[in-house]
């Protein structure tokens, strides 16, 4: 998919404040510092459009971007950030879960995981929660530039083996590097194809 236009729409602190849910929406979620905002910038070919930081917890609001005037790309706050107070962490979790459960135009959630790490309990639990809640999701492995091809293969396999303990079928997964601007095109193609199917089926939100 060609990116013809992308505009920042708004930041919201509640799902009720988000832009009208009248277009297909795709959201990026994952642990703090996993690279959500960086990958959004790489895919949109914009520098620091979605704010990034080396310090976890940079994105604290729900950020909506309108792409090609036809669909929303949403940058969500990270979950599981240990260094904020328990109360604040709970309030982020509530913001995220309320958004996911109530956003009627949410077509697919992309769960980002850092390819360098072994499967993390918090990510697996989050994916299980998505499954139980009937939320369609895909996995995006981030920071692939940090590993050699063989290690990438091993880490993806370890993740898949872990998931197959709970799931019969694996979700779609993508391997990406925001640093090298790799892997984003496959995600954009998936979004483009899904939008065409929605249009053909005259799905209205
Ligand atoms: P929060 O908003 O805090 O939840 O974080 P985030 O998931 O949006 O992460 P962000 O994009 O801000 O990136 C966190 C750090 O990881 C930054 O220092 C980025 O430069 C770095 N980073 C992100 N993607 C990549 C990547 O593909 N490769 C490498 N090497 N570093 C990356
Ligand atoms: Mg961010």
Coordinates of C-alpha atoms and ligand atoms in Angstrom, one line a residue:
X1 CA 0.0 0.0 0.0
X2 CA 1.2 3.4 -0.9
X3 CA 1.1 6.1 1.8
X4 CA -0.4 9.1 0.1
X5 CA -1.3 11.0 3.3
X6 CA -1.0 10.7 7.0
X7 CA -2.2 13.1 9.6
X8 CA -2.2 13.1 13.4
X9 CA -5.8 13.4 14.5
X10 CA -5.8 13.5 18.3
X11 CA -4.6 12.1 21.6
X12 CA -7.2 10.7 23.9
X13 CA -7.2 9.7 27.5
X14 CA -10.4 7.7 27.3
X15 CA -11.9 5.5 24.6
X16 CA -15.0 7.8 24.7
X17 CA -12.8 10.7 23.6
X18 CA -11.4 8.9 20.5
X19 CA -12.3 10.2 17.0
X20 CA -15.7 9.0 15.7
X21 CA -15.5 5.2 15.0
X22 CA -16.5 5.4 11.4
X23 CA -13.5 4.1 9.6
X24 CA -11.5 0.8 9.8
X25 CA -9.0 1.0 12.6
X26 CA -5.7 -1.0 13.3
X27 CA -3.9 -0.5 16.6
X28 CA -0.4 -1.2 17.8
X29 CA 0.0 -2.5 21.3
X30 CA 2.8 -4.1 23.4
X31 CA 5.1 -3.7 26.3
X32 CA 6.5 -0.3 26.9
X33 CA 9.7 0.4 24.9
X34 CA 9.0 -2.5 22.4
X35 CA 9.1 -0.1 19.5
X36 CA 5.4 0.7 18.7
X37 CA 5.9 4.4 17.9
X38 CA 9.1 3.8 16.0
X39 CA 7.5 1.2 13.8
X40 CA 4.6 3.5 13.1
X41 CA 7.1 6.2 12.0
X42 CA 9.0 3.8 9.8
X43 CA 5.8 2.5 8.1
X44 CA 4.6 6.1 7.5
X45 CA 8.1 7.2 6.5
X46 CA 7.9 10.0 9.0
X47 CA 10.5 10.9 11.6
X48 CA 9.3 11.2 15.2
X49 CA 5.7 11.6 14.0
X50 CA 4.6 9.3 16.7
X51 CA 6.8 10.3 19.7
X52 CA 9.5 7.8 20.6
X53 CA 11.8 7.6 23.6
X54 CA 14.6 5.5 25.1
X55 CA 12.7 5.8 28.4
X56 CA 9.7 3.4 28.7
X57 CA 6.3 4.9 29.1
X58 CA 6.6 7.6 26.5
X59 CA 3.2 7.1 24.9
X60 CA 0.6 7.6 27.7
X61 CA -2.4 8.5 25.6
X62 CA -4.3 6.8 22.7
X63 CA -3.0 8.5 19.5
X64 CA -4.9 8.3 16.3
X65 CA -3.4 8.8 12.9
X66 CA -5.5 9.0 9.7
X67 CA -3.9 7.3 6.8
X68 CA -4.9 7.9 3.1
X69 CA -8.0 9.6 4.5
X70 CA -9.5 6.1 4.8
X71 CA -8.3 4.2 7.9
X72 CA -6.9 4.8 11.3
X73 CA -3.6 3.7 12.7
X74 CA -3.6 3.9 16.5
X75 CA -0.6 4.1 18.8
X76 CA -1.5 2.8 22.3
X77 CA 0.4 3.2 25.6
X78 CA 2.6 0.3 26.5
X79 CA 1.5 -2.2 29.1
X80 CA 3.5 -3.7 31.9
X81 CA 5.8 -0.8 32.6
X82 CA 7.1 -1.6 36.1
X83 CA 8.6 1.8 36.9
X84 CA 5.3 3.7 37.2
X85 CA 3.2 3.5 40.4
X86 CA 0.8 0.6 40.7
X87 CA -2.1 3.0 40.5
X88 CA -0.9 4.5 37.3
X89 CA -0.2 1.1 35.8
X90 CA -3.7 0.0 36.6
X91 CA -5.1 3.1 35.0
X92 CA -3.1 2.5 31.8
X93 CA -4.4 -1.1 31.8
X94 CA -7.9 0.1 32.2
X95 CA -7.5 2.6 29.4
X96 CA -6.1 -0.1 27.1
X97 CA -8.7 -2.8 27.9
X98 CA -11.6 -0.4 27.7
X99 CA -10.4 0.9 24.4
X100 CA -10.0 -2.6 22.9
X101 CA -13.3 -3.9 24.2
X102 CA -15.3 -0.8 23.2
X103 CA -13.8 0.4 20.0
X104 CA -16.3 -1.0 17.5
X105 CA -14.3 -0.2 14.4
X106 CA -11.1 -2.0 15.6
X107 CA -10.4 -4.5 12.8
X108 CA -7.1 -5.9 14.0
X109 CA -4.8 -5.5 16.9
X110 CA -1.0 -5.9 16.3
X111 CA 0.7 -7.1 19.4
X112 CA 4.4 -6.1 19.3
X113 CA 7.1 -8.2 21.0
X114 CA 10.8 -7.7 21.1
X115 CA 12.4 -10.4 19.0
X116 CA 15.5 -10.5 21.3
X117 CA 13.6 -11.9 24.3
X118 CA 12.2 -15.3 25.2
X119 CA 8.4 -15.3 25.3
X120 CA 7.3 -13.1 28.2
X121 CA 4.5 -14.1 30.5
X122 CA 2.8 -10.7 30.2
X123 CA 2.7 -10.9 26.4
X124 CA 1.4 -14.5 26.4
X125 CA -1.3 -13.6 29.0
X126 CA -2.3 -10.5 27.0
X127 CA -2.7 -12.7 23.8
X128 CA -4.7 -15.2 25.8
X129 CA -6.9 -12.4 27.0
X130 CA -7.4 -11.2 23.3
X131 CA -8.4 -14.8 22.3
X132 CA -10.9 -15.1 25.2
X133 CA -12.3 -11.7 24.4
X134 CA -12.7 -12.5 20.7
X135 CA -10.2 -9.8 19.6
X136 CA -8.5 -10.5 16.3
X137 CA -4.7 -10.0 16.6
X138 CA -1.4 -10.6 14.8
X139 CA 2.1 -10.6 16.2
X140 CA 4.8 -8.2 15.2
X141 CA 8.4 -9.0 16.2
X142 CA 10.4 -5.8 16.5
X143 CA 14.1 -4.8 16.5
X144 CA 15.1 -7.6 14.2
X145 CA 18.2 -5.6 13.3
X146 CA 19.6 -6.5 16.7
X147 CA 19.9 -10.3 15.9
X148 CA 21.5 -12.4 13.2
X149 CA 19.2 -14.3 10.8
X150 CA 19.7 -17.7 12.6
X151 CA 18.9 -16.2 16.0
X152 CA 15.8 -14.5 14.5
X153 CA 14.7 -17.9 13.3
X154 CA 15.3 -19.6 16.7
X155 CA 13.5 -16.8 18.6
X156 CA 10.5 -16.9 16.4
X157 CA 10.3 -20.7 16.7
X158 CA 10.6 -20.4 20.5
X159 CA 7.6 -18.0 20.4
X160 CA 5.6 -20.2 18.2
X161 CA 6.3 -23.3 20.3
X162 CA 5.1 -21.4 23.4
X163 CA 1.9 -20.3 21.7
X164 CA 1.2 -23.8 20.4
X165 CA 0.9 -25.0 24.0
X166 CA -2.3 -22.9 24.2
X167 CA -3.5 -22.5 20.6
X168 CA -4.1 -24.9 17.8
X169 CA -3.4 -22.3 15.2
X170 CA -0.8 -19.6 15.2
X171 CA -1.7 -16.0 14.6
X172 CA -0.2 -14.3 11.6
X173 CA 3.2 -12.9 12.5
X174 CA 5.6 -10.3 11.0
X175 CA 9.3 -9.7 11.5
X176 CA 10.3 -6.0 11.5
X177 CA 13.0 -3.5 12.1
X178 CA 12.0 0.2 12.4
X179 CA 15.7 1.0 12.4
X180 CA 16.2 -0.6 9.0
X181 CA 12.7 0.2 7.8
X182 CA 12.0 -3.5 7.2
X183 CA 8.9 -5.5 7.5
X184 CA 6.4 -2.7 7.5
X185 CA 5.3 -3.2 3.9
X186 CA 3.9 -6.6 4.6
X187 CA 1.8 -5.1 7.4
X188 CA 0.6 -2.3 5.2
X189 CA -0.3 -4.9 2.5
X190 CA -2.4 -6.9 5.0
X191 CA -4.2 -3.7 6.1
X192 CA -4.8 -2.7 2.4
X193 CA -6.2 -6.1 1.5
X194 CA -8.4 -6.2 4.6
X195 CA -9.8 -2.7 3.8
X196 CA -10.7 -4.0 0.3
X197 CA -12.6 -7.0 1.8
X198 CA -14.4 -4.7 4.2
X199 CA -15.4 -2.4 1.3
X200 CA -16.5 -5.3 -0.9
X201 CA -18.7 -6.6 1.9
X202 CA -20.0 -3.1 2.5
X203 CA -19.1 -3.2 6.1
X204 CA -20.1 0.1 7.8
X205 CA -19.0 1.2 11.2
Ligands
LIG1 P1 6.2 3.4 24.8 O1 5.6 4.6 24.1 O2 7.0 3.9 26.0 O3 5.2 2.3 25.2 O4 7.3 2.7 23.8 P2 7.2 2.3 22.3 O5 6.8 0.9 22.3 O6 6.4 3.3 21.5 O7 8.8 2.3 21.9 P3 9.5 3.4 21.0 O8 9.1 3.4 19.6 O9 9.5 4.7 21.7 O10 11.0 2.8 21.0 C1 11.7 2.5 22.2 C2 13.2 2.5 22.0 O11 13.5 1.4 21.1 C3 13.8 3.7 21.3 O12 15.0 4.0 21.9 C4 13.9 3.3 19.8 O13 15.0 3.9 19.2 C5 14.3 1.8 20.0 N1 13.8 1.0 18.8 C6 12.5 1.0 18.3 N2 12.4 0.2 17.3 C7 13.7 -0.3 17.0 C8 14.3 -1.1 16.0 O14 13.6 -1.6 15.1 N3 15.6 -1.4 16.1 C9 16.4 -0.8 17.1 N4 17.7 -1.2 17.1 N5 15.9 0.0 18.0 C10 14.6 0.3 18.0
LIG2 MG1 5.2 4.8 22.1

